[in-house]
Amino acid sequence: VICGIGDHDEFETMRHRFGDGGDEKTDGRRGYHHGNLKEALIAAALDLIAAKGVAGFTFADAARHAGVSPAAPYRHYRDRDTLLADVAARGFQQFADALLAAWEHGRPKPVTALKRMGHAYLAFARKEPALYAAMFEAGIDLNANAECRRESDRAFNTLKQACETVVSASNVTPKPPVMMMALHIWSCTHGTATLYARGDRARQSLPMSPEELLEAHLLVYLGGLGIDTRQ
Amino acid sequence: VICGIGDHDEFETMRHRFGDGGDEKTDGRRGYHHGNLKEALIAAALDLIAAKGVAGFTFADAARHAGVSPAAPYRHYRDRDTLLADVAARGFQQFADALLAAWEHGRPKPVTALKRMGHAYLAFARKEPALYAAMFEAGIDLNANAECRRESDRAFNTLKQACETVVSASNVTPKPPVMMMALHIWSCTHGTATLYARGDRARQSLPMSPEELLEAHLLVYLGGLGIDTRQ
DNA sequence: TGTACATCAGTGAACGCGCGTTCACTGATGTAC
DNA sequence: TGTACATCAGTGAACGCGCGTTCACTGATGTAC
């Protein structure tokens, strides 16, 4: 079998990732060098985390999934955790991008845009459970990976900036502390995502969708700060 | 070595758990039968989760920690996950008890008691990180273990009942939906606990303690519902 | 009260397995001249 | 343009280890009579 891959699932994944050999040698066969192993390992990690959870993902498994010998990953990562941290960094990067895109400069109205950002948060947790798990449940040390730290800060600052804009536009006095506001919104959104937006908890007994729940939460909260949410 | 225990840490643990032999044979020696293995396994699981996290806890490890052969646990649990679910069930039980105790029939005032309940939530997450991890991060299926399900429902219903009391006492009209209110408070409290009350996230950049943060969050939220928080 | 016996909760040896890690190696790539 | 060579990114075999799981067993406990 090509690349030493043993079953069809994995081959499908390879085909998906590498465009059915189009980007490689004309016959789809890989040479002695992989050429893109680092990326392939990250992709493999995501597949495996999605399938078996963060706990059930091993270094050797990632190598196998990428169609490479178990020693190969050591050329790129010191150990499993280093790879995982890199996955999380990618996660935070995409996450920050998604939040920023959803904010869309606060148009048409800041409060509307903030709600859209909340929806984007939930959507990310739902569409990228593997990334989300690597970011928030793998127990990796944020400070161990500079990029991880930087991107997670960027995500938070996007939210904080949005809060600043919402507050400024509302003319509420005195202005509520924006840092606190951002921390509050982050915590209730994260709580909603982990408790309700994924299979974990009492999903069947929810009276409304996680999105509706979060939106109501935000409106009540902003109202409590004295911000006119219909502005 | 007594009981086949190999190092001092474990012996210390045994002494702690079983009162230095006071409850057992006079010389502290265990007989062929452990007599309390199920409990000992749960205690061992907690120690191990606290030390190495949920992921790094194995069935064999629990047996070793309890001073018993690796085959012994099979008399009580089918596998690691069944044991873990039992640990989580204990966790939810203590958790529900803690919330109920903190509520204290809503005295002296419902809003004060609700805040106390929030603090109790954070305190539990902090003082019992192993239980908390088993309950919320182990990825166990709540419905797989009836007691787990029952106790987690009891905890949630305690919160819901508190919300009901707070709303009733406030005379706000129209009455906000209590179920939604409970879900909101649960999510922001859980979010605060996981994001800020444990080492995971940007702890150093917090402008206030998780307790203060949560209290402020609750007050703003209740205010947003039209509830007079100084009542 | 004593005895026989069923049942229960543990032992310990054994097994196959997959993981992490290392090692000397080898094929491919890029570059100096 | 061709050639020699350094460097790089893989191989694959090997190892020790601990885990999960099983098995026939055995010692302790409880109960019937």
Short mmCIF file of C-alpha atoms (C1' of nucleotides) in Angstrom, two decimals:
data_model
loop_
_atom_site.label_atom_id
_atom_site.label_comp_id
_atom_site.label_asym_id
_atom_site.label_seq_id
_atom_site.Cartn_x
_atom_site.Cartn_y
_atom_site.Cartn_z
CA VAL A 1 0.00 0.00 0.00
CA ILE A 2 1.21 3.46 -0.82
CA CYS A 3 2.94 5.27 2.02
CA GLY A 4 2.40 2.33 4.30
CA ILE A 5 -1.14 3.41 4.97
CA GLY A 6 -3.24 0.56 6.16
CA ASP A 7 -6.92 1.33 5.78
CA HIS A 8 -9.30 3.31 3.66
CA ASP A 9 -10.26 6.02 6.13
CA GLU A 10 -6.72 7.19 6.29
CA PHE A 11 -6.26 7.13 2.57
CA GLU A 12 -9.41 9.16 2.16
CA THR A 13 -8.02 11.69 4.56
CA MET A 14 -4.76 11.90 2.64
CA ARG A 15 -6.60 12.37 -0.59
CA HIS A 16 -8.64 15.11 0.93
CA ARG A 17 -5.66 16.89 2.41
CA PHE A 18 -3.43 16.65 -0.60
CA GLY A 19 -5.91 16.92 -3.43
CA ASP A 20 -5.68 13.35 -4.64
CA GLY A 21 -2.01 13.61 -5.51
CA GLY A 22 -2.47 16.61 -7.71
CA ASP A 23 0.02 18.66 -5.74
CA GLU A 24 2.56 15.87 -5.61
CA LYS A 25 4.25 13.43 -7.87
CA THR A 26 2.08 12.77 -10.89
CA ASP A 27 1.20 9.24 -9.84
CA GLY A 28 0.20 10.33 -6.35
CA ARG A 29 3.12 8.42 -4.89
CA ARG A 30 5.12 10.09 -2.17
CA GLY A 31 8.88 10.15 -2.35
CA TYR A 32 11.30 9.47 0.42
CA HIS A 33 10.62 12.91 1.80
CA HIS A 34 7.14 13.87 2.75
CA GLY A 35 7.72 17.55 2.09
CA ASN A 36 4.84 18.78 4.17
CA LEU A 37 4.94 16.62 7.23
CA LYS A 38 4.44 19.33 9.80
CA GLU A 39 1.15 20.33 8.24
CA ALA A 40 0.17 16.71 7.75
CA LEU A 41 0.79 15.99 11.43
CA ILE A 42 -1.43 18.86 12.47
CA ALA A 43 -4.15 17.66 10.13
CA ALA A 44 -3.76 14.14 11.48
CA ALA A 45 -3.98 15.39 15.05
CA LEU A 46 -7.24 17.15 14.23
CA ASP A 47 -8.72 14.05 12.66
CA LEU A 48 -7.71 11.92 15.61
CA ILE A 49 -8.91 14.37 18.24
CA ALA A 50 -12.23 14.64 16.43
CA ALA A 51 -12.52 10.87 16.36
CA LYS A 52 -11.21 9.88 19.79
CA GLY A 53 -10.95 13.01 21.88
CA VAL A 54 -7.87 14.85 23.09
CA ALA A 55 -6.96 12.09 25.53
CA GLY A 56 -6.99 9.34 22.93
CA PHE A 57 -4.50 10.91 20.58
CA THR A 58 -0.93 9.67 20.51
CA PHE A 59 2.24 10.72 18.78
CA ALA A 60 2.61 7.38 17.06
CA ASP A 61 -0.97 7.56 15.91
CA ALA A 62 -0.40 10.92 14.30
CA ALA A 63 2.61 9.53 12.43
CA ARG A 64 0.64 6.52 11.22
CA HIS A 65 -2.21 8.76 10.15
CA ALA A 66 0.18 10.94 8.17
CA GLY A 67 1.56 7.83 6.47
CA VAL A 68 5.00 8.11 7.95
CA SER A 69 7.25 6.08 10.26
CA PRO A 70 6.86 6.59 14.03
CA ALA A 71 10.27 8.25 14.22
CA ALA A 72 9.53 10.92 11.63
CA PRO A 73 7.54 13.33 13.82
CA TYR A 74 10.61 13.83 16.03
CA ARG A 75 12.15 15.89 13.23
CA HIS A 76 9.40 18.45 13.76
CA TYR A 77 8.17 18.17 17.32
CA ARG A 78 9.83 17.27 20.59
CA ASP A 79 6.78 15.38 21.82
CA ARG A 80 3.06 15.03 21.67
CA ASP A 81 2.41 18.11 23.77
CA THR A 82 4.46 20.35 21.51
CA LEU A 83 2.40 19.21 18.55
CA LEU A 84 -0.78 19.72 20.52
CA ALA A 85 0.27 23.24 21.45
CA ASP A 86 0.82 23.96 17.78
CA VAL A 87 -2.65 22.68 17.00
CA ALA A 88 -4.07 24.91 19.71
CA ALA A 89 -2.16 27.88 18.29
CA ARG A 90 -3.75 27.29 14.90
CA GLY A 91 -7.05 27.04 16.69
CA PHE A 92 -6.69 30.38 18.42
CA GLN A 93 -5.60 31.93 15.16
CA GLN A 94 -8.69 30.74 13.30
CA PHE A 95 -10.78 31.60 16.32
CA ALA A 96 -9.52 35.17 16.46
CA ASP A 97 -10.07 35.50 12.72
CA ALA A 98 -13.63 34.23 13.05
CA LEU A 99 -14.46 36.66 15.85
CA LEU A 100 -12.94 39.57 13.98
CA ALA A 101 -14.80 38.68 10.80
CA ALA A 102 -18.09 38.40 12.69
CA TRP A 103 -17.57 41.77 14.35
CA GLU A 104 -17.26 43.41 10.97
CA HIS A 105 -16.32 46.82 12.33
CA GLY A 106 -19.47 46.88 14.44
CA ARG A 107 -21.82 47.28 11.51
CA PRO A 108 -24.65 47.94 11.17
CA LYS A 109 -24.96 48.54 14.92
CA PRO A 110 -22.46 47.63 17.65
CA VAL A 111 -24.94 45.57 19.67
CA THR A 112 -26.00 43.63 16.59
CA ALA A 113 -22.38 42.99 15.73
CA LEU A 114 -21.63 41.84 19.28
CA LYS A 115 -24.43 39.31 19.09
CA ARG A 116 -23.07 38.12 15.77
CA MET A 117 -19.73 37.65 17.45
CA GLY A 118 -21.34 35.50 20.11
CA HIS A 119 -22.91 33.37 17.41
CA ALA A 120 -19.53 33.05 15.72
CA TYR A 121 -18.08 31.81 19.00
CA LEU A 122 -20.72 29.10 19.29
CA ALA A 123 -20.37 28.23 15.63
CA PHE A 124 -16.63 27.77 16.04
CA ALA A 125 -17.06 25.48 19.03
CA ARG A 126 -19.56 23.43 17.06
CA LYS A 127 -17.82 23.30 13.68
CA GLU A 128 -14.32 22.81 15.03
CA PRO A 129 -14.74 20.65 18.12
CA ALA A 130 -11.24 19.27 17.71
CA LEU A 131 -9.65 22.69 17.64
CA TYR A 132 -11.84 23.86 20.48
CA ALA A 133 -10.86 20.85 22.56
CA ALA A 134 -7.17 21.40 21.86
CA MET A 135 -7.54 25.05 22.84
CA PHE A 136 -9.60 24.71 25.99
CA GLU A 137 -9.55 21.12 27.17
CA ALA A 138 -6.12 19.76 26.44
CA GLY A 139 -4.65 21.39 29.50
CA ILE A 140 -1.76 22.85 27.54
CA ASP A 141 0.15 25.74 28.99
CA LEU A 142 -0.67 28.86 27.01
CA ASN A 143 2.60 30.48 27.95
CA ALA A 144 4.63 27.55 26.71
CA ASN A 145 3.85 28.45 23.13
CA ALA A 146 4.33 32.08 22.17
CA GLU A 147 2.05 31.90 19.16
CA CYS A 148 -0.66 30.29 21.26
CA ARG A 149 -0.44 33.06 23.77
CA ARG A 150 -0.37 35.77 21.13
CA GLU A 151 -3.35 34.47 19.19
CA SER A 152 -5.45 33.86 22.27
CA ASP A 153 -4.70 37.41 23.36
CA ARG A 154 -5.70 38.61 19.93
CA ALA A 155 -9.03 36.81 20.23
CA PHE A 156 -9.70 38.31 23.62
CA ASN A 157 -8.70 41.78 22.49
CA THR A 158 -11.11 41.54 19.59
CA LEU A 159 -13.88 40.99 22.09
CA LYS A 160 -12.61 43.77 24.34
CA GLN A 161 -12.47 46.20 21.45
CA ALA A 162 -16.02 45.28 20.54
CA CYS A 163 -17.13 45.97 24.11
CA GLU A 164 -15.40 49.34 24.00
CA THR A 165 -17.28 50.26 20.85
CA VAL A 166 -20.61 49.09 22.23
CA VAL A 167 -20.10 51.13 25.38
CA SER A 168 -18.98 54.24 23.52
CA ALA A 169 -21.91 54.09 21.15
CA SER A 170 -24.38 53.78 23.98
CA ASN A 171 -23.52 57.02 25.76
CA VAL A 172 -24.17 55.31 29.07
CA THR A 173 -22.66 57.10 32.10
CA PRO A 174 -20.67 56.26 33.98
CA LYS A 175 -18.97 54.00 31.47
CA PRO A 176 -18.79 50.44 32.73
CA PRO A 177 -15.25 49.00 32.93
CA VAL A 178 -14.64 47.45 29.54
CA MET A 179 -12.17 44.84 30.77
CA MET A 180 -14.69 43.47 33.22
CA MET A 181 -17.37 43.50 30.57
CA ALA A 182 -15.21 41.51 28.17
CA LEU A 183 -14.37 38.95 30.87
CA HIS A 184 -18.06 38.57 31.69
CA ILE A 185 -19.08 38.05 28.09
CA TRP A 186 -16.20 35.66 27.50
CA SER A 187 -17.16 33.54 30.47
CA CYS A 188 -20.85 33.24 29.70
CA THR A 189 -20.17 32.53 26.05
CA HIS A 190 -17.59 29.92 26.87
CA GLY A 191 -19.96 28.43 29.44
CA THR A 192 -22.76 28.28 26.91
CA ALA A 193 -20.51 26.67 24.34
CA THR A 194 -19.16 23.97 26.64
CA LEU A 195 -22.36 23.23 28.54
CA TYR A 196 -25.06 23.52 25.92
CA ALA A 197 -23.64 23.74 22.43
CA ARG A 198 -21.97 20.33 22.55
CA GLY A 199 -23.31 16.94 23.53
CA ASP A 200 -22.10 17.08 27.09
CA ARG A 201 -25.03 18.30 29.06
CA ALA A 202 -28.80 18.22 29.41
CA ARG A 203 -29.37 19.04 25.78
CA GLN A 204 -32.83 17.56 25.61
CA SER A 205 -34.20 19.71 28.38
CA LEU A 206 -33.15 23.02 26.88
CA PRO A 207 -36.13 25.31 26.25
CA MET A 208 -34.27 27.04 23.41
CA SER A 209 -31.21 26.72 21.21
CA PRO A 210 -27.80 27.65 22.61
CA GLU A 211 -27.76 30.58 20.17
CA GLU A 212 -31.04 31.96 21.45
CA LEU A 213 -29.94 31.33 25.00
CA LEU A 214 -26.71 33.25 24.52
CA GLU A 215 -28.38 36.08 22.70
CA ALA A 216 -30.89 36.52 25.51
CA HIS A 217 -28.06 36.38 28.00
CA LEU A 218 -26.18 39.14 26.22
CA LEU A 219 -29.25 41.35 25.96
CA VAL A 220 -30.09 40.99 29.64
CA TYR A 221 -26.48 41.62 30.58
CA LEU A 222 -26.12 44.71 28.40
CA GLY A 223 -29.46 45.97 29.71
CA GLY A 224 -28.09 45.51 33.22
CA LEU A 225 -25.17 47.74 32.32
CA GLY A 226 -27.63 50.41 31.25
CA ILE A 227 -26.95 49.99 27.55
CA ASP A 228 -29.91 50.48 25.28
CA THR A 229 -29.90 47.32 23.20
CA ARG A 230 -32.33 48.67 20.64
CA GLN A 231 -30.15 51.64 19.81
CA VAL B 1 6.26 -4.34 52.33
CA ILE B 2 2.78 -4.40 53.72
CA CYS B 3 0.03 -4.80 51.14
CA GLY B 4 2.56 -4.79 48.35
CA ILE B 5 2.76 -1.04 48.45
CA GLY B 6 5.95 0.21 46.96
CA ASP B 7 6.61 3.78 47.98
CA HIS B 8 5.99 6.22 50.75
CA ASP B 9 3.50 8.50 49.08
CA GLU B 10 1.08 5.70 48.67
CA PHE B 11 1.54 4.49 52.19
CA GLU B 12 0.89 7.99 53.45
CA THR B 13 -2.28 8.04 51.44
CA MET B 14 -3.38 4.73 52.90
CA ARG B 15 -2.70 5.95 56.39
CA HIS B 16 -4.65 9.05 55.71
CA ARG B 17 -7.60 7.20 54.25
CA PHE B 18 -7.78 4.47 56.82
CA GLY B 19 -6.72 6.26 59.94
CA ASP B 20 -3.35 4.61 60.41
CA GLY B 21 -4.81 1.16 60.78
CA GLY B 22 -7.15 2.16 63.55
CA ASP B 23 -10.17 0.91 61.67
CA GLU B 24 -8.51 -2.31 60.62
CA LYS B 25 -6.50 -5.11 62.07
CA THR B 26 -4.68 -3.91 65.16
CA ASP B 27 -1.26 -4.02 63.52
CA GLY B 28 -2.40 -2.04 60.52
CA ARG B 29 -1.97 -5.09 58.32
CA ARG B 30 -4.61 -5.80 55.73
CA GLY B 31 -5.98 -9.28 55.37
CA TYR B 32 -6.56 -11.14 52.17
CA HIS B 33 -9.72 -9.14 51.67
CA HIS B 34 -9.50 -5.42 51.44
CA GLY B 35 -13.00 -4.93 52.76
CA ASN B 36 -13.44 -1.44 51.42
CA LEU B 37 -11.92 -1.59 47.98
CA LYS B 38 -14.63 0.27 46.14
CA GLU B 39 -14.18 3.32 48.32
CA ALA B 40 -10.42 2.97 48.20
CA LEU B 41 -10.49 2.93 44.41
CA ILE B 42 -12.52 6.11 44.31
CA ALA B 43 -10.11 7.76 46.73
CA ALA B 44 -7.17 6.55 44.64
CA ALA B 45 -8.79 7.91 41.49
CA LEU B 46 -9.16 11.32 43.13
CA ASP B 47 -5.54 11.36 44.23
CA LEU B 48 -4.35 10.37 40.78
CA ILE B 49 -6.58 12.82 38.91
CA ALA B 50 -5.40 15.59 41.21
CA ALA B 51 -1.78 14.64 40.54
CA LYS B 52 -1.83 13.84 36.83
CA GLY B 53 -5.12 15.02 35.43
CA VAL B 54 -8.06 13.01 34.16
CA ALA B 55 -6.18 11.80 31.12
CA GLY B 56 -3.25 10.38 33.05
CA PHE B 57 -5.24 8.10 35.28
CA THR B 58 -5.34 4.40 34.57
CA PHE B 59 -7.17 1.43 35.99
CA ALA B 60 -3.94 -0.32 36.94
CA ASP B 61 -2.70 2.81 38.61
CA ALA B 62 -5.78 3.01 40.78
CA ALA B 63 -5.28 -0.61 41.85
CA ARG B 64 -1.64 0.02 42.71
CA HIS B 65 -2.54 3.13 44.61
CA ALA B 66 -5.13 1.21 46.61
CA GLY B 67 -2.51 -1.40 47.44
CA VAL B 68 -4.18 -4.18 45.53
CA SER B 69 -3.40 -6.43 42.57
CA PRO B 70 -4.27 -5.13 39.08
CA ALA B 71 -7.01 -7.72 38.73
CA ALA B 72 -8.86 -6.72 41.89
CA PRO B 73 -10.72 -3.68 40.55
CA TYR B 74 -12.55 -5.90 38.08
CA ARG B 75 -14.60 -7.24 40.98
CA HIS B 76 -16.10 -3.77 41.39
CA TYR B 77 -15.93 -1.99 38.06
CA ARG B 78 -16.12 -3.13 34.49
CA ASP B 79 -13.49 -0.65 33.35
CA ARG B 80 -11.84 2.65 33.98
CA ASP B 81 -14.77 4.66 32.68
CA THR B 82 -17.24 3.00 35.02
CA LEU B 83 -15.05 3.93 37.95
CA LEU B 84 -14.69 7.44 36.62
CA ALA B 85 -18.45 7.78 36.28
CA ASP B 86 -18.78 6.73 39.90
CA VAL B 87 -16.27 9.38 40.91
CA ALA B 88 -18.24 11.96 38.95
CA ALA B 89 -21.44 10.84 40.66
CA ARG B 90 -19.84 11.43 44.05
CA GLY B 91 -18.73 14.77 42.76
CA PHE B 92 -22.20 15.84 41.70
CA GLN B 93 -23.55 14.66 45.02
CA GLN B 94 -21.11 16.78 47.03
CA PHE B 95 -21.62 19.59 44.57
CA ALA B 96 -25.40 19.58 44.99
CA ASP B 97 -24.95 19.43 48.76
CA ALA B 98 -22.59 22.39 48.69
CA LEU B 99 -24.95 24.49 46.59
CA LEU B 100 -27.92 23.62 48.78
CA ALA B 101 -25.99 24.44 51.95
CA ALA B 102 -24.85 27.76 50.52
CA TRP B 103 -28.38 28.68 49.53
CA GLU B 104 -29.54 28.22 53.12
CA HIS B 105 -33.19 28.72 52.35
CA GLY B 106 -32.47 32.07 50.77
CA ARG B 107 -31.61 33.79 54.04
CA PRO B 108 -31.20 36.56 54.88
CA LYS B 109 -32.19 37.78 51.42
CA PRO B 110 -32.61 35.74 48.25
CA VAL B 111 -30.13 37.80 46.23
CA THR B 112 -27.51 37.54 48.96
CA ALA B 113 -28.05 33.80 49.15
CA LEU B 114 -27.76 33.47 45.37
CA LYS B 115 -24.41 35.24 45.43
CA ARG B 116 -23.31 32.91 48.21
CA MET B 117 -24.27 30.02 46.01
CA GLY B 118 -22.10 31.39 43.22
CA HIS B 119 -19.18 31.61 45.61
CA ALA B 120 -19.82 28.05 46.71
CA TYR B 121 -19.66 26.97 43.07
CA LEU B 122 -16.27 28.60 42.62
CA ALA B 123 -15.04 27.26 45.94
CA PHE B 124 -15.98 23.74 44.92
CA ALA B 125 -14.14 24.03 41.61
CA ARG B 126 -11.10 25.29 43.46
CA LYS B 127 -11.08 22.95 46.45
CA GLU B 128 -12.04 19.83 44.53
CA PRO B 129 -10.35 20.17 41.16
CA ALA B 130 -10.22 16.40 40.79
CA LEU B 131 -13.95 16.00 41.31
CA TYR B 132 -14.66 18.97 39.11
CA ALA B 133 -12.51 17.54 36.36
CA ALA B 134 -14.22 14.16 36.62
CA MET B 135 -17.61 15.85 36.45
CA PHE B 136 -17.03 18.29 33.63
CA GLU B 137 -13.90 17.37 31.75
CA ALA B 138 -13.71 13.61 31.70
CA GLY B 139 -16.17 13.38 28.83
CA ILE B 140 -18.25 10.78 30.63
CA ASP B 141 -21.80 10.22 29.54
CA LEU B 142 -24.13 11.55 32.21
CA ASN B 143 -26.90 9.22 31.14
CA ALA B 144 -24.71 6.16 31.48
CA ASN B 145 -24.75 6.43 35.24
CA ALA B 146 -28.15 6.95 36.84
CA GLU B 147 -26.77 8.40 40.04
CA CYS B 148 -24.63 10.81 38.07
CA ARG B 149 -27.63 12.00 36.18
CA ARG B 150 -29.79 12.26 39.29
CA GLU B 151 -27.26 14.22 41.31
CA SER B 152 -26.40 16.60 38.50
CA ASP B 153 -30.12 17.23 38.08
CA ARG B 154 -30.38 17.85 41.80
CA ALA B 155 -27.60 20.42 41.62
CA PHE B 156 -29.25 22.21 38.72
CA ASN B 157 -32.65 22.14 40.38
CA THR B 158 -31.18 23.70 43.48
CA LEU B 159 -30.07 26.62 41.36
CA LYS B 160 -33.40 26.76 39.56
CA GLN B 161 -35.29 26.81 42.82
CA ALA B 162 -33.09 29.64 44.03
CA CYS B 163 -33.85 31.60 40.88
CA GLU B 164 -37.54 31.04 41.41
CA THR B 165 -37.28 32.43 44.94
CA VAL B 166 -35.26 35.44 43.84
CA VAL B 167 -37.77 36.24 41.13
CA SER B 168 -40.78 35.81 43.41
CA ALA B 169 -39.29 38.00 46.11
CA SER B 170 -38.54 40.78 43.64
CA ASN B 171 -42.12 41.36 42.47
CA VAL B 172 -40.77 42.08 39.00
CA THR B 173 -43.38 41.88 36.22
CA PRO B 174 -43.56 40.14 33.93
CA LYS B 175 -41.68 37.33 35.68
CA PRO B 176 -38.63 36.30 33.68
CA PRO B 177 -38.57 32.62 32.69
CA VAL B 178 -36.85 30.87 35.58
CA MET B 179 -35.48 28.01 33.50
CA MET B 180 -33.67 30.40 31.21
CA MET B 181 -32.40 32.37 34.15
CA ALA B 182 -30.96 29.26 35.76
CA LEU B 183 -29.27 28.22 32.52
CA HIS B 184 -27.74 31.67 32.18
CA ILE B 185 -26.39 31.72 35.70
CA TRP B 186 -25.11 28.18 35.37
CA SER B 187 -23.23 29.00 32.20
CA CYS B 188 -21.55 32.16 33.41
CA THR B 189 -20.61 30.57 36.71
CA HIS B 190 -19.19 27.53 34.99
CA GLY B 191 -17.37 29.76 32.55
CA THR B 192 -15.89 31.81 35.37
CA ALA B 193 -14.81 28.69 37.21
CA THR B 194 -13.12 27.05 34.24
CA LEU B 195 -11.59 30.17 32.70
CA TYR B 196 -10.54 32.24 35.68
CA ALA B 197 -10.73 30.26 38.90
CA ARG B 198 -8.17 27.69 37.84
CA GLY B 199 -4.70 28.02 36.39
CA ASP B 200 -5.77 27.65 32.79
CA ARG B 201 -6.13 31.17 31.55
CA ALA B 202 -4.76 34.69 31.73
CA ARG B 203 -4.83 34.75 35.51
CA GLN B 204 -2.24 37.46 35.85
CA SER B 205 -4.18 39.96 33.80
CA LEU B 206 -7.40 39.75 35.82
CA PRO B 207 -8.39 43.10 37.30
CA MET B 208 -10.24 41.37 40.14
CA SER B 209 -10.69 37.97 41.76
CA PRO B 210 -12.96 35.39 40.13
CA GLU B 211 -15.32 35.78 43.08
CA GLU B 212 -15.64 39.52 42.59
CA LEU B 213 -15.95 39.02 38.86
CA LEU B 214 -18.77 36.53 39.27
CA GLU B 215 -20.57 38.62 41.85
CA ALA B 216 -20.49 41.65 39.58
CA HIS B 217 -21.71 39.49 36.72
CA LEU B 218 -24.67 38.26 38.75
CA LEU B 219 -25.61 41.74 39.89
CA VAL B 220 -25.51 43.17 36.38
CA TYR B 221 -27.48 40.21 35.07
CA LEU B 222 -30.17 40.42 37.77
CA GLY B 223 -30.36 44.16 37.24
CA GLY B 224 -30.91 43.47 33.54
CA LEU B 225 -33.87 41.29 34.46
CA GLY B 226 -35.33 44.19 36.38
CA ILE B 227 -34.66 42.67 39.78
CA ASP B 228 -33.76 45.12 42.53
CA THR B 229 -30.53 43.66 43.88
CA ARG B 230 -30.56 45.84 47.00
CA GLN B 231 -33.93 44.56 48.10
"C1'" DT C 1 -21.75 -24.09 70.00
"C1'" DG C 2 -19.29 -26.42 66.34
"C1'" DT C 3 -18.78 -28.02 61.65
"C1'" DA C 4 -19.31 -28.21 56.58
"C1'" DC C 5 -19.78 -25.78 52.80
"C1'" DA C 6 -21.01 -22.05 49.39
"C1'" DT C 7 -19.80 -17.73 48.15
"C1'" DC C 8 -17.14 -13.87 47.76
"C1'" DA C 9 -13.12 -10.85 47.07
"C1'" DG C 10 -8.82 -11.03 46.59
"C1'" DT C 11 -3.88 -13.07 44.31
"C1'" DG C 12 -0.18 -13.34 41.04
"C1'" DA C 13 1.41 -14.92 36.87
"C1'" DA C 14 0.82 -14.49 32.22
"C1'" DC C 15 -0.33 -12.60 27.61
"C1'" DG C 16 -0.53 -9.47 23.72
"C1'" DC C 17 -0.44 -4.78 22.50
"C1'" DG C 18 0.80 -0.19 21.37
"C1'" DC C 19 3.42 3.59 22.81
"C1'" DG C 20 7.61 6.47 23.25
"C1'" DT C 21 12.13 6.74 22.01
"C1'" DT C 22 16.80 5.64 20.05
"C1'" DC C 23 19.82 4.45 16.46
"C1'" DA C 24 22.55 3.84 12.42
"C1'" DC C 25 21.05 4.30 8.06
"C1'" DT C 26 19.62 6.31 3.40
"C1'" DG C 27 17.51 8.77 -0.23
"C1'" DA C 28 16.46 13.53 -1.82
"C1'" DT C 29 17.53 18.35 -2.12
"C1'" DG C 30 20.17 22.33 -2.56
"C1'" DT C 31 24.42 24.69 -3.26
"C1'" DA C 32 29.40 25.84 -4.27
"C1'" DC C 33 32.44 25.80 -7.76
"C1'" DT D 1 26.01 23.11 -17.35
"C1'" DG D 2 27.83 19.39 -14.59
"C1'" DT D 3 29.80 17.46 -10.48
"C1'" DA D 4 30.89 16.86 -5.55
"C1'" DC D 5 29.33 17.29 -1.33
"C1'" DA D 6 26.81 18.91 2.92
"C1'" DT D 7 22.56 18.87 4.86
"C1'" DC D 8 18.15 17.54 5.63
"C1'" DA D 9 14.07 14.62 6.36
"C1'" DG D 10 12.85 10.52 6.15
"C1'" DT D 11 13.33 4.82 7.27
"C1'" DG D 12 12.76 0.63 9.85
"C1'" DA D 13 14.26 -2.19 13.35
"C1'" DA D 14 14.76 -2.46 18.01
"C1'" DC D 15 14.11 -1.72 23.02
"C1'" DG D 16 11.85 -1.34 27.47
"C1'" DC D 17 7.64 -0.20 29.61
"C1'" DG D 18 3.12 -0.13 31.46
"C1'" DC D 19 -1.53 -1.06 30.45
"C1'" DG D 20 -5.71 -3.94 30.01
"C1'" DT D 21 -7.36 -8.28 30.62
"C1'" DT D 22 -7.67 -13.37 31.58
"C1'" DC D 23 -7.11 -17.30 34.38
"C1'" DA D 24 -6.92 -20.86 37.79
"C1'" DC D 25 -6.21 -20.22 42.31
"C1'" DT D 26 -6.92 -19.24 47.44
"C1'" DG D 27 -7.95 -17.27 51.73
"C1'" DA D 28 -11.77 -15.13 54.39
"C1'" DT D 29 -16.56 -14.66 55.50
"C1'" DG D 30 -21.08 -15.95 56.35
"C1'" DT D 31 -24.64 -19.28 56.89
"C1'" DA D 32 -27.30 -23.75 57.41
"C1'" DC D 33 -27.83 -27.30 60.36
#
